[in-house]
PDB file of C-alpha atoms in Angstrom:
ATOM      1  CA  MET P 207       0.266 -40.713  12.077  1.00  0.00           C
ATOM      2  CA  LYS P 208       1.591 -40.369   8.579  1.00  0.00           C
ATOM      3  CA  LYS P 209       0.269 -42.975   6.180  1.00  0.00           C
ATOM      4  CA  ILE P 210       2.957 -45.069   4.461  1.00  0.00           C
ATOM      5  CA  LYS P 211       2.426 -45.042   0.728  1.00  0.00           C
ATOM      6  CA  LYS P 212       2.873 -48.258  -1.216  1.00  0.00           C
ATOM      7  CA  ILE P 213       3.910 -48.536  -4.834  1.00  0.00           C
ATOM      8  CA  LYS P 214       3.634 -51.425  -7.254  1.00  0.00           C
ATOM      9  CA  ILE P 215       6.605 -52.184  -9.470  1.00  0.00           C
ATOM     10  CA  ASN P 216       7.501 -54.995 -11.820  1.00  0.00           C
ATOM     11  CA  LEU P 217      10.724 -56.914 -11.176  1.00  0.00           C
ATOM     12  CA  ASN P 218      11.756 -59.466 -13.806  1.00  0.00           C
ATOM     13  CA  GLY P 219       8.156 -59.919 -14.865  1.00  0.00           C
ATOM     14  CA  LYS P 220       6.707 -60.221 -11.367  1.00  0.00           C
ATOM     15  CA  ALA P 221       4.717 -57.700  -9.391  1.00  0.00           C
ATOM     16  CA  LEU P 222       6.362 -56.346  -6.258  1.00  0.00           C
ATOM     17  CA  PHE P 223       4.948 -53.986  -3.630  1.00  0.00           C
ATOM     18  CA  LEU P 224       7.330 -51.518  -2.028  1.00  0.00           C
ATOM     19  CA  THR P 225       7.215 -48.501   0.203  1.00  0.00           C
ATOM     20  CA  LYS P 226       7.307 -45.290  -1.781  1.00  0.00           C
ATOM     21  CA  GLY P 227      10.828 -43.920  -1.956  1.00  0.00           C
ATOM     22  CA  THR P 228      12.602 -47.298  -1.865  1.00  0.00           C
ATOM     23  CA  SER P 229      15.944 -47.089  -3.673  1.00  0.00           C
ATOM     24  CA  LEU P 230      17.039 -49.448  -6.418  1.00  0.00           C
ATOM     25  CA  TYR P 231      20.025 -50.274  -4.225  1.00  0.00           C
ATOM     26  CA  LYS P 232      17.689 -51.593  -1.554  1.00  0.00           C
ATOM     27  CA  VAL P 233      15.950 -53.909  -4.023  1.00  0.00           C
ATOM     28  CA  ILE P 234      19.300 -55.301  -5.211  1.00  0.00           C
ATOM     29  CA  LYS P 235      20.519 -55.777  -1.640  1.00  0.00           C
ATOM     30  CA  LYS P 236      17.283 -57.390  -0.475  1.00  0.00           C
ATOM     31  CA  ASN P 237      17.545 -59.944  -3.252  1.00  0.00           C
ATOM     32  CA  LYS P 238      21.154 -60.682  -2.289  1.00  0.00           C
ATOM     33  CA  LEU P 239      22.482 -59.824  -5.727  1.00  0.00           C
ATOM     34  CA  GLU P 240      26.136 -58.935  -6.272  1.00  0.00           C
ATOM     35  CA  SER P 241      26.373 -55.897  -8.490  1.00  0.00           C
ATOM     36  CA  ASN P 242      29.506 -57.130 -10.305  1.00  0.00           C
ATOM     37  CA  LYS P 243      27.529 -60.106 -11.638  1.00  0.00           C
ATOM     38  CA  ILE P 244      24.451 -58.336 -12.930  1.00  0.00           C
ATOM     39  CA  ALA P 245      23.139 -55.602 -15.219  1.00  0.00           C
ATOM     40  CA  ILE P 246      20.041 -53.556 -14.474  1.00  0.00           C
ATOM     41  CA  GLU P 247      17.451 -51.973 -16.716  1.00  0.00           C
ATOM     42  CA  LEU P 248      14.882 -49.514 -15.396  1.00  0.00           C
ATOM     43  CA  ASN P 249      12.021 -48.811 -17.798  1.00  0.00           C
ATOM     44  CA  ARG P 250      14.164 -50.135 -20.697  1.00  0.00           C
ATOM     45  CA  GLU P 251      17.103 -47.918 -19.836  1.00  0.00           C
ATOM     46  CA  ILE P 252      20.399 -49.352 -18.648  1.00  0.00           C
ATOM     47  CA  ILE P 253      21.305 -48.099 -15.199  1.00  0.00           C
ATOM     48  CA  ASN P 254      24.801 -47.177 -14.053  1.00  0.00           C
ATOM     49  CA  LYS P 255      25.315 -49.573 -11.137  1.00  0.00           C
ATOM     50  CA  LYS P 256      27.297 -46.981  -9.194  1.00  0.00           C
ATOM     51  CA  LYS P 257      24.254 -44.761  -8.972  1.00  0.00           C
ATOM     52  CA  ILE P 258      21.626 -47.213  -7.747  1.00  0.00           C
ATOM     53  CA  ASP P 259      21.534 -45.749  -4.242  1.00  0.00           C
ATOM     54  CA  LYS P 260      20.374 -42.471  -5.749  1.00  0.00           C
ATOM     55  CA  ILE P 261      17.588 -43.957  -7.820  1.00  0.00           C
ATOM     56  CA  PHE P 262      14.225 -44.052  -6.052  1.00  0.00           C
ATOM     57  CA  LEU P 263      11.466 -46.194  -7.440  1.00  0.00           C
ATOM     58  CA  LYS P 264       8.107 -44.929  -8.585  1.00  0.00           C
ATOM     59  CA  ASN P 265       4.776 -46.606  -9.069  1.00  0.00           C
ATOM     60  CA  ARG P 266       4.692 -48.818 -12.218  1.00  0.00           C
ATOM     61  CA  ASP P 267       8.473 -48.862 -12.667  1.00  0.00           C
ATOM     62  CA  LYS P 268       9.720 -51.877 -14.595  1.00  0.00           C
ATOM     63  CA  ILE P 269      13.036 -53.396 -13.579  1.00  0.00           C
ATOM     64  CA  GLU P 270      14.952 -56.092 -15.386  1.00  0.00           C
ATOM     65  CA  ILE P 271      17.969 -57.655 -13.721  1.00  0.00           C
ATOM     66  CA  VAL P 272      20.065 -60.008 -15.859  1.00  0.00           C
ATOM     67  CA  HIS P 273      23.180 -62.125 -15.446  1.00  0.00           C
ATOM     68  CA  PHE P 274      25.199 -64.625 -17.449  1.00  0.00           C
ATOM     69  CA  ILE P 275      23.994 -68.167 -17.845  1.00  0.00           C
ATOM     70  CA  GLY P 276      25.323 -71.098 -19.859  1.00  0.00           C
ATOM     71  CA  GLY P 277      24.865 -70.631 -23.587  1.00  0.00           C
ATOM     72  CA  GLY P 278      26.272 -71.597 -26.967  1.00  0.00           C
TER      73      GLY P 278
ATOM     74  CA  MET B 272      59.292 -71.427 -35.475  1.00  0.00           C
ATOM     75  CA  LYS B 273      57.099 -68.452 -34.649  1.00  0.00           C
ATOM     76  CA  LYS B 274      54.478 -69.209 -32.029  1.00  0.00           C
ATOM     77  CA  ASP B 275      51.117 -69.812 -33.621  1.00  0.00           C
ATOM     78  CA  PHE B 276      48.642 -67.670 -31.702  1.00  0.00           C
ATOM     79  CA  PHE B 277      44.939 -67.287 -32.345  1.00  0.00           C
ATOM     80  CA  LYS B 278      44.373 -63.528 -32.615  1.00  0.00           C
ATOM     81  CA  ILE B 279      40.995 -61.836 -32.322  1.00  0.00           C
ATOM     82  CA  SER B 280      40.836 -58.059 -32.344  1.00  0.00           C
ATOM     83  CA  LYS B 281      44.514 -57.761 -31.311  1.00  0.00           C
ATOM     84  CA  LYS B 282      44.055 -60.161 -28.393  1.00  0.00           C
ATOM     85  CA  LYS B 283      46.079 -63.369 -28.414  1.00  0.00           C
ATOM     86  CA  PHE B 284      44.713 -66.756 -27.392  1.00  0.00           C
ATOM     87  CA  LYS B 285      46.470 -70.094 -27.165  1.00  0.00           C
ATOM     88  CA  SER B 286      43.591 -72.407 -27.961  1.00  0.00           C
ATOM     89  CA  ARG B 287      41.714 -72.293 -31.250  1.00  0.00           C
ATOM     90  CA  LEU B 288      38.738 -73.959 -29.674  1.00  0.00           C
ATOM     91  CA  ILE B 289      35.923 -71.829 -28.277  1.00  0.00           C
ATOM     92  CA  VAL B 290      33.316 -73.702 -26.271  1.00  0.00           C
ATOM     93  CA  GLY B 291      29.726 -72.962 -25.409  1.00  0.00           C
ATOM     94  CA  THR B 292      28.466 -73.396 -21.856  1.00  0.00           C
ATOM     95  CA  GLY B 293      24.855 -74.364 -22.556  1.00  0.00           C
ATOM     96  CA  LYS B 294      23.053 -77.730 -22.358  1.00  0.00           C
ATOM     97  CA  TYR B 295      25.276 -79.288 -19.680  1.00  0.00           C
ATOM     98  CA  LYS B 296      23.741 -81.381 -16.884  1.00  0.00           C
ATOM     99  CA  ASN B 297      25.038 -78.902 -14.314  1.00  0.00           C
ATOM    100  CA  PHE B 298      27.725 -76.267 -13.765  1.00  0.00           C
ATOM    101  CA  VAL B 299      30.193 -78.799 -12.361  1.00  0.00           C
ATOM    102  CA  GLU B 300      30.137 -80.866 -15.549  1.00  0.00           C
ATOM    103  CA  CYS B 301      30.279 -77.683 -17.611  1.00  0.00           C
ATOM    104  CA  SER B 302      33.365 -76.346 -15.849  1.00  0.00           C
ATOM    105  CA  LYS B 303      35.107 -79.726 -16.058  1.00  0.00           C
ATOM    106  CA  ALA B 304      34.440 -79.944 -19.794  1.00  0.00           C
ATOM    107  CA  VAL B 305      35.655 -76.381 -20.353  1.00  0.00           C
ATOM    108  CA  LYS B 306      38.844 -77.180 -18.484  1.00  0.00           C
ATOM    109  CA  ALA B 307      39.379 -80.425 -20.399  1.00  0.00           C
ATOM    110  CA  SER B 308      38.855 -78.656 -23.724  1.00  0.00           C
ATOM    111  CA  GLY B 309      41.710 -76.239 -23.024  1.00  0.00           C
ATOM    112  CA  ALA B 310      39.562 -73.386 -24.386  1.00  0.00           C
ATOM    113  CA  ASP B 311      40.531 -69.801 -23.514  1.00  0.00           C
ATOM    114  CA  ILE B 312      37.134 -68.425 -24.537  1.00  0.00           C
ATOM    115  CA  VAL B 313      33.638 -69.529 -23.523  1.00  0.00           C
ATOM    116  CA  THR B 314      30.347 -68.234 -24.832  1.00  0.00           C
ATOM    117  CA  VAL B 315      27.734 -67.174 -22.291  1.00  0.00           C
ATOM    118  CA  ALA B 316      24.144 -65.998 -22.587  1.00  0.00           C
ATOM    119  CA  VAL B 317      22.256 -63.161 -20.877  1.00  0.00           C
ATOM    120  CA  ARG B 318      19.053 -64.000 -19.007  1.00  0.00           C
ATOM    121  CA  ARG B 319      16.909 -62.749 -16.146  1.00  0.00           C
ATOM    122  CA  VAL B 320      18.189 -63.430 -12.636  1.00  0.00           C
ATOM    123  CA  ASN B 321      15.978 -65.876 -10.771  1.00  0.00           C
ATOM    124  CA  ILE B 322      14.561 -63.645  -8.066  1.00  0.00           C
ATOM    125  CA  SER B 323      12.474 -66.288  -6.300  1.00  0.00           C
ATOM    126  CA  ASP B 324      15.369 -68.739  -5.811  1.00  0.00           C
ATOM    127  CA  LYS B 325      18.232 -66.751  -4.339  1.00  0.00           C
ATOM    128  CA  LYS B 326      20.374 -69.807  -3.704  1.00  0.00           C
ATOM    129  CA  LYS B 327      20.385 -70.944  -7.316  1.00  0.00           C
ATOM    130  CA  PRO B 328      24.008 -71.393  -8.460  1.00  0.00           C
ATOM    131  CA  MET B 329      25.450 -68.816 -10.856  1.00  0.00           C
ATOM    132  CA  LEU B 330      27.713 -69.537 -13.814  1.00  0.00           C
ATOM    133  CA  MET B 331      30.299 -67.014 -12.629  1.00  0.00           C
ATOM    134  CA  ASP B 332      30.827 -69.076  -9.466  1.00  0.00           C
ATOM    135  CA  TYR B 333      31.984 -72.010 -11.590  1.00  0.00           C
ATOM    136  CA  LEU B 334      33.839 -70.318 -14.438  1.00  0.00           C
ATOM    137  CA  ASP B 335      35.960 -67.403 -13.279  1.00  0.00           C
ATOM    138  CA  PRO B 336      35.781 -64.557 -15.827  1.00  0.00           C
ATOM    139  CA  LYS B 337      39.220 -63.442 -14.647  1.00  0.00           C
ATOM    140  CA  LYS B 338      40.724 -66.743 -15.770  1.00  0.00           C
ATOM    141  CA  ILE B 339      38.753 -67.407 -18.937  1.00  0.00           C
ATOM    142  CA  THR B 340      37.456 -64.942 -21.522  1.00  0.00           C
ATOM    143  CA  TYR B 341      33.684 -64.628 -21.462  1.00  0.00           C
ATOM    144  CA  LEU B 342      32.155 -64.083 -24.862  1.00  0.00           C
ATOM    145  CA  PRO B 343      28.591 -62.851 -24.301  1.00  0.00           C
ATOM    146  CA  ASN B 344      26.204 -63.910 -27.048  1.00  0.00           C
ATOM    147  CA  THR B 345      22.699 -63.096 -28.203  1.00  0.00           C
ATOM    148  CA  ALA B 346      21.339 -66.641 -28.181  1.00  0.00           C
ATOM    149  CA  GLY B 347      17.595 -66.671 -28.709  1.00  0.00           C
ATOM    150  CA  CYS B 348      17.379 -63.228 -30.302  1.00  0.00           C
ATOM    151  CA  PHE B 349      15.240 -62.971 -33.420  1.00  0.00           C
ATOM    152  CA  SER B 350      15.572 -59.248 -34.146  1.00  0.00           C
ATOM    153  CA  SER B 351      18.223 -56.577 -34.223  1.00  0.00           C
ATOM    154  CA  GLY B 352      16.495 -54.727 -31.371  1.00  0.00           C
ATOM    155  CA  GLU B 353      16.616 -57.741 -29.054  1.00  0.00           C
ATOM    156  CA  ALA B 354      20.255 -58.453 -29.925  1.00  0.00           C
ATOM    157  CA  LEU B 355      21.363 -54.870 -29.291  1.00  0.00           C
ATOM    158  CA  ARG B 356      19.531 -54.749 -25.965  1.00  0.00           C
ATOM    159  CA  THR B 357      21.117 -58.033 -24.896  1.00  0.00           C
ATOM    160  CA  LEU B 358      24.686 -57.028 -25.718  1.00  0.00           C
ATOM    161  CA  ARG B 359      24.372 -53.580 -24.188  1.00  0.00           C
ATOM    162  CA  LEU B 360      23.280 -55.286 -20.971  1.00  0.00           C
ATOM    163  CA  ALA B 361      26.124 -57.802 -21.262  1.00  0.00           C
ATOM    164  CA  ARG B 362      28.613 -54.952 -21.522  1.00  0.00           C
ATOM    165  CA  GLU B 363      27.125 -53.400 -18.399  1.00  0.00           C
ATOM    166  CA  ILE B 364      27.683 -56.532 -16.317  1.00  0.00           C
ATOM    167  CA  GLY B 365      31.409 -56.033 -16.391  1.00  0.00           C
ATOM    168  CA  GLY B 366      32.687 -54.142 -19.367  1.00  0.00           C
ATOM    169  CA  TRP B 367      32.614 -56.844 -22.026  1.00  0.00           C
ATOM    170  CA  LYS B 368      33.269 -55.441 -25.484  1.00  0.00           C
ATOM    171  CA  LEU B 369      34.180 -58.605 -27.339  1.00  0.00           C
ATOM    172  CA  VAL B 370      30.818 -60.191 -28.119  1.00  0.00           C
ATOM    173  CA  LYS B 371      29.233 -62.808 -30.313  1.00  0.00           C
ATOM    174  CA  LEU B 372      26.264 -61.636 -32.322  1.00  0.00           C
ATOM    175  CA  GLU B 373      23.697 -64.085 -33.565  1.00  0.00           C
ATOM    176  CA  VAL B 374      20.299 -63.056 -34.844  1.00  0.00           C
ATOM    177  CA  LEU B 375      18.160 -66.003 -35.805  1.00  0.00           C
ATOM    178  CA  GLY B 376      15.552 -65.938 -38.516  1.00  0.00           C
ATOM    179  CA  ASP B 377      13.713 -69.221 -38.271  1.00  0.00           C
ATOM    180  CA  LYS B 378      12.647 -71.040 -35.123  1.00  0.00           C
ATOM    181  CA  LYS B 379      12.884 -74.478 -36.714  1.00  0.00           C
ATOM    182  CA  SER B 380      16.186 -74.403 -38.602  1.00  0.00           C
ATOM    183  CA  LEU B 381      17.713 -71.717 -36.343  1.00  0.00           C
ATOM    184  CA  LEU B 382      19.374 -70.295 -39.441  1.00  0.00           C
ATOM    185  CA  PRO B 383      20.578 -66.693 -39.093  1.00  0.00           C
ATOM    186  CA  ASP B 384      18.620 -63.681 -40.357  1.00  0.00           C
ATOM    187  CA  MET B 385      21.426 -61.986 -42.223  1.00  0.00           C
ATOM    188  CA  ILE B 386      19.619 -58.687 -42.843  1.00  0.00           C
ATOM    189  CA  GLU B 387      19.087 -58.162 -39.100  1.00  0.00           C
ATOM    190  CA  THR B 388      22.591 -59.483 -38.402  1.00  0.00           C
ATOM    191  CA  LEU B 389      24.207 -57.024 -40.798  1.00  0.00           C
ATOM    192  CA  LYS B 390      22.250 -54.077 -39.342  1.00  0.00           C
ATOM    193  CA  SER B 391      23.195 -55.060 -35.787  1.00  0.00           C
ATOM    194  CA  THR B 392      26.875 -55.526 -36.645  1.00  0.00           C
ATOM    195  CA  GLU B 393      27.064 -51.986 -37.973  1.00  0.00           C
ATOM    196  CA  VAL B 394      25.335 -50.420 -34.959  1.00  0.00           C
ATOM    197  CA  LEU B 395      27.364 -52.399 -32.412  1.00  0.00           C
ATOM    198  CA  SER B 396      30.692 -51.684 -34.123  1.00  0.00           C
ATOM    199  CA  LYS B 397      29.912 -47.967 -34.062  1.00  0.00           C
ATOM    200  CA  GLU B 398      29.163 -48.241 -30.330  1.00  0.00           C
ATOM    201  CA  GLY B 399      32.640 -49.637 -29.751  1.00  0.00           C
ATOM    202  CA  PHE B 400      31.816 -53.321 -29.517  1.00  0.00           C
ATOM    203  CA  LYS B 401      34.167 -55.889 -31.051  1.00  0.00           C
ATOM    204  CA  VAL B 402      31.638 -58.020 -32.851  1.00  0.00           C
ATOM    205  CA  MET B 403      32.224 -61.651 -33.755  1.00  0.00           C
ATOM    206  CA  VAL B 404      29.395 -62.541 -36.095  1.00  0.00           C
ATOM    207  CA  TYR B 405      27.547 -65.810 -36.493  1.00  0.00           C
ATOM    208  CA  CYS B 406      26.503 -65.991 -40.135  1.00  0.00           C
ATOM    209  CA  ASN B 407      25.566 -68.065 -43.116  1.00  0.00           C
ATOM    210  CA  ASP B 408      28.300 -69.684 -45.162  1.00  0.00           C
ATOM    211  CA  ASP B 409      27.765 -67.003 -47.807  1.00  0.00           C
ATOM    212  CA  PRO B 410      30.957 -65.295 -49.037  1.00  0.00           C
ATOM    213  CA  LEU B 411      29.133 -62.150 -50.196  1.00  0.00           C
ATOM    214  CA  MET B 412      27.452 -61.637 -46.847  1.00  0.00           C
ATOM    215  CA  ALA B 413      30.744 -62.361 -45.054  1.00  0.00           C
ATOM    216  CA  LYS B 414      32.322 -59.548 -47.057  1.00  0.00           C
ATOM    217  CA  ARG B 415      29.530 -57.142 -46.137  1.00  0.00           C
ATOM    218  CA  LEU B 416      29.911 -57.994 -42.440  1.00  0.00           C
ATOM    219  CA  GLU B 417      33.616 -57.249 -42.741  1.00  0.00           C
ATOM    220  CA  ASP B 418      32.836 -53.911 -44.410  1.00  0.00           C
ATOM    221  CA  VAL B 419      30.647 -52.778 -41.493  1.00  0.00           C
ATOM    222  CA  GLY B 420      33.240 -53.634 -38.852  1.00  0.00           C
ATOM    223  CA  ALA B 421      32.967 -57.296 -37.790  1.00  0.00           C
ATOM    224  CA  VAL B 422      36.125 -58.499 -35.998  1.00  0.00           C
ATOM    225  CA  ALA B 423      35.547 -62.184 -36.769  1.00  0.00           C
ATOM    226  CA  ILE B 424      33.457 -64.064 -39.310  1.00  0.00           C
ATOM    227  CA  MET B 425      31.711 -67.105 -37.878  1.00  0.00           C
ATOM    228  CA  PRO B 426      29.926 -69.105 -40.545  1.00  0.00           C
ATOM    229  CA  LEU B 427      27.916 -72.145 -39.621  1.00  0.00           C
ATOM    230  CA  ALA B 428      29.020 -75.626 -40.605  1.00  0.00           C
ATOM    231  CA  ALA B 429      25.360 -76.686 -40.456  1.00  0.00           C
ATOM    232  CA  PRO B 430      22.317 -75.660 -38.365  1.00  0.00           C
ATOM    233  CA  ILE B 431      22.895 -75.101 -34.617  1.00  0.00           C
ATOM    234  CA  GLY B 432      22.914 -78.359 -32.688  1.00  0.00           C
ATOM    235  CA  SER B 433      22.507 -80.485 -35.838  1.00  0.00           C
ATOM    236  CA  GLY B 434      25.878 -82.215 -35.618  1.00  0.00           C
ATOM    237  CA  LEU B 435      26.007 -82.536 -39.410  1.00  0.00           C
ATOM    238  CA  GLY B 436      29.531 -81.187 -39.895  1.00  0.00           C
ATOM    239  CA  ILE B 437      30.636 -78.792 -42.650  1.00  0.00           C
ATOM    240  CA  GLN B 438      28.080 -78.825 -45.481  1.00  0.00           C
ATOM    241  CA  ASN B 439      29.656 -76.412 -47.934  1.00  0.00           C
ATOM    242  CA  TYR B 440      33.426 -76.789 -48.169  1.00  0.00           C
ATOM    243  CA  THR B 441      33.646 -74.587 -51.245  1.00  0.00           C
ATOM    244  CA  ASN B 442      31.997 -71.564 -49.623  1.00  0.00           C
ATOM    245  CA  ILE B 443      34.182 -71.883 -46.537  1.00  0.00           C
ATOM    246  CA  ARG B 444      37.255 -71.989 -48.802  1.00  0.00           C
ATOM    247  CA  ILE B 445      36.057 -68.898 -50.703  1.00  0.00           C
ATOM    248  CA  ILE B 446      35.469 -66.993 -47.454  1.00  0.00           C
ATOM    249  CA  ARG B 447      38.925 -68.038 -46.259  1.00  0.00           C
ATOM    250  CA  LYS B 448      40.494 -66.735 -49.431  1.00  0.00           C
ATOM    251  CA  GLN B 449      38.749 -63.365 -49.316  1.00  0.00           C
ATOM    252  CA  THR B 450      39.236 -62.406 -45.655  1.00  0.00           C
ATOM    253  CA  LYS B 451      42.133 -61.852 -43.323  1.00  0.00           C
ATOM    254  CA  LEU B 452      39.758 -61.640 -40.348  1.00  0.00           C
ATOM    255  CA  PRO B 453      39.622 -64.596 -37.970  1.00  0.00           C
ATOM    256  CA  LEU B 454      37.360 -67.218 -39.548  1.00  0.00           C
ATOM    257  CA  ILE B 455      35.667 -69.433 -37.012  1.00  0.00           C
ATOM    258  CA  ILE B 456      33.272 -72.269 -37.757  1.00  0.00           C
ATOM    259  CA  ASP B 457      30.328 -71.842 -35.416  1.00  0.00           C
ATOM    260  CA  ALA B 458      27.523 -74.381 -35.111  1.00  0.00           C
ATOM    261  CA  GLY B 459      26.917 -77.760 -36.673  1.00  0.00           C
ATOM    262  CA  ILE B 460      30.034 -79.630 -35.559  1.00  0.00           C
ATOM    263  CA  GLY B 461      29.213 -83.238 -34.626  1.00  0.00           C
ATOM    264  CA  GLU B 462      32.467 -85.041 -33.932  1.00  0.00           C
ATOM    265  CA  ALA B 463      36.199 -84.436 -33.650  1.00  0.00           C
ATOM    266  CA  SER B 464      36.912 -85.028 -37.349  1.00  0.00           C
ATOM    267  CA  ASP B 465      34.511 -82.177 -38.262  1.00  0.00           C
ATOM    268  CA  ALA B 466      36.562 -79.817 -36.101  1.00  0.00           C
ATOM    269  CA  ALA B 467      39.831 -81.022 -37.647  1.00  0.00           C
ATOM    270  CA  ILE B 468      38.453 -80.474 -41.162  1.00  0.00           C
ATOM    271  CA  ALA B 469      37.472 -76.894 -40.287  1.00  0.00           C
ATOM    272  CA  LEU B 470      41.055 -76.114 -39.339  1.00  0.00           C
ATOM    273  CA  GLU B 471      42.407 -78.007 -42.359  1.00  0.00           C
ATOM    274  CA  LEU B 472      40.283 -75.796 -44.607  1.00  0.00           C
ATOM    275  CA  GLY B 473      42.197 -72.857 -43.170  1.00  0.00           C
ATOM    276  CA  CYS B 474      39.719 -71.661 -40.575  1.00  0.00           C
ATOM    277  CA  ASP B 475      41.301 -70.050 -37.525  1.00  0.00           C
ATOM    278  CA  GLY B 476      39.121 -71.762 -34.971  1.00  0.00           C
ATOM    279  CA  VAL B 477      35.873 -73.535 -34.145  1.00  0.00           C
ATOM    280  CA  LEU B 478      33.101 -72.896 -31.656  1.00  0.00           C
ATOM    281  CA  ILE B 479      31.497 -76.012 -30.225  1.00  0.00           C
ATOM    282  CA  ASN B 480      28.711 -76.454 -27.693  1.00  0.00           C
ATOM    283  CA  THR B 481      26.215 -79.251 -28.369  1.00  0.00           C
ATOM    284  CA  ALA B 482      28.732 -81.779 -29.740  1.00  0.00           C
ATOM    285  CA  ILE B 483      30.533 -81.688 -26.382  1.00  0.00           C
ATOM    286  CA  ALA B 484      27.688 -80.989 -23.946  1.00  0.00           C
ATOM    287  CA  LEU B 485      25.376 -83.693 -25.290  1.00  0.00           C
ATOM    288  CA  ALA B 486      28.007 -86.354 -26.033  1.00  0.00           C
ATOM    289  CA  LYS B 487      27.621 -89.469 -23.878  1.00  0.00           C
ATOM    290  CA  LYS B 488      30.907 -88.521 -22.205  1.00  0.00           C
ATOM    291  CA  PRO B 489      31.174 -84.729 -22.440  1.00  0.00           C
ATOM    292  CA  ILE B 490      34.548 -84.414 -20.731  1.00  0.00           C
ATOM    293  CA  GLU B 491      36.126 -87.076 -22.961  1.00  0.00           C
ATOM    294  CA  MET B 492      34.618 -85.391 -26.025  1.00  0.00           C
ATOM    295  CA  ALA B 493      36.046 -82.059 -24.877  1.00  0.00           C
ATOM    296  CA  ILE B 494      39.498 -83.667 -24.891  1.00  0.00           C
ATOM    297  CA  ALA B 495      38.855 -85.152 -28.354  1.00  0.00           C
ATOM    298  CA  MET B 496      37.891 -81.691 -29.686  1.00  0.00           C
ATOM    299  CA  LYS B 497      40.971 -80.118 -28.125  1.00  0.00           C
ATOM    300  CA  TYR B 498      43.277 -82.489 -29.987  1.00  0.00           C
ATOM    301  CA  ALA B 499      41.222 -82.368 -33.195  1.00  0.00           C
ATOM    302  CA  VAL B 500      41.689 -78.612 -33.371  1.00  0.00           C
ATOM    303  CA  ILE B 501      45.423 -78.909 -32.708  1.00  0.00           C
ATOM    304  CA  ALA B 502      45.727 -81.689 -35.322  1.00  0.00           C
ATOM    305  CA  GLY B 503      43.723 -79.764 -37.909  1.00  0.00           C
ATOM    306  CA  ARG B 504      45.779 -76.617 -37.469  1.00  0.00           C
ATOM    307  CA  LYS B 505      49.132 -78.474 -37.624  1.00  0.00           C
ATOM    308  CA  SER B 506      47.942 -80.334 -40.704  1.00  0.00           C
ATOM    309  CA  PHE B 507      46.945 -77.067 -42.392  1.00  0.00           C
ATOM    310  CA  LEU B 508      50.274 -75.411 -41.595  1.00  0.00           C
ATOM    311  CA  SER B 509      52.330 -78.422 -42.652  1.00  0.00           C
ATOM    312  CA  GLY B 510      51.292 -78.385 -46.315  1.00  0.00           C
ATOM    313  CA  ARG B 511      49.483 -81.515 -47.371  1.00  0.00           C
ATOM    314  CA  ILE B 512      50.684 -83.683 -50.283  1.00  0.00           C
ATOM    315  CA  LYS B 513      49.066 -83.482 -53.683  1.00  0.00           C
ATOM    316  CA  LYS B 514      46.174 -85.843 -54.331  1.00  0.00           C
ATOM    317  CA  ASN B 515      46.971 -88.553 -56.882  1.00  0.00           C
ATOM    318  CA  ILE B 516      44.828 -91.237 -58.462  1.00  0.00           C
ATOM    319  CA  THR B 517      47.775 -93.628 -58.922  1.00  0.00           C
ATOM    320  CA  GLY B 518      49.910 -95.326 -56.287  1.00  0.00           C
ATOM    321  CA  PHE B 519      53.287 -93.937 -55.295  1.00  0.00           C
ATOM    322  CA  ALA B 520      55.499 -96.424 -53.418  1.00  0.00           C
ATOM    323  CA  SER B 521      56.848 -95.342 -50.075  1.00  0.00           C
ATOM    324  CA  THR B 522      59.924 -97.567 -50.371  1.00  0.00           C
ATOM    325  CA  THR B 523      62.692 -97.177 -52.924  1.00  0.00           C
ATOM    326  CA  LYS B 524      63.259 -99.926 -55.510  1.00  0.00           C
ATOM    327  CA  LYS B 525      67.031 -99.505 -55.107  1.00  0.00           C
ATOM    328  CA  GLY B 526      68.634-102.600 -53.575  1.00  0.00           C
ATOM    329  CA  ILE B 527      65.583-104.768 -54.134  1.00  0.00           C
ATOM    330  CA  ILE B 528      66.377-108.509 -54.069  1.00  0.00           C
TER     331      ILE B 528
END
């Protein structure tokens, strides 16, 4: 049987373990986030939200997902 | 009479009051206050999504960005790098180009770092952002911001959240005289009369957060600010009388008995 490889990424400052080859789209979907309300950074680079299904995560990737909150 | 619109970067707005959405008890109170204020523009901040609590309410569910103009800001940024990163992300959320830049320089006074602010204004303007800039009440710096592409000058009345009202009338008047850009008092307003004075000095608008959000009755205060801004603007446009140190009777002496 083929061994499933795990990777460790960082999502909004917290460690997260995923199966190797998981797409960014899957992470967004799993966290029930609506893409028209968020912006995503992968390793300090802003990601085009239309392409998240084609981005596959690697070990040690750092993701930041932000949205609007109340502010002055 | 020609309709008196508030124009920022070719976009027309009815209300001259911009309100912040921070410090409210909850989103319900915030959206009620925004509605009561009559504001067409609200400032919003960019922060991490709460991953662990998926059911946490989101601002966009309470204030519809299709009905009210969101003005993303850089609240809490202390360097040009942080501010640029924040606004680039804000633009990515849904195409926002009109933004409010504020780069703070001191954690205690929250006064702006104008060197970092000036640098950021130039970079952002070149990237196609329409930058409304929170700044000191310094006419020379206001001019330099204008030179590097700011679309609105937003000097403070007093430190953020201080509620002290306009501290330097003369500088605000000088800035008004030198610029045709929208001039908006941002930060330091405490009560409705402060807002009215800003408009009477010739400013185009005011941005208020704390004075409404932390008032004992935020929704009532939002209404007070709405009318203060209208009153101040009308007063400015109507041409005030000259100041006189002697009395000048309101009633004619003709026909006196």
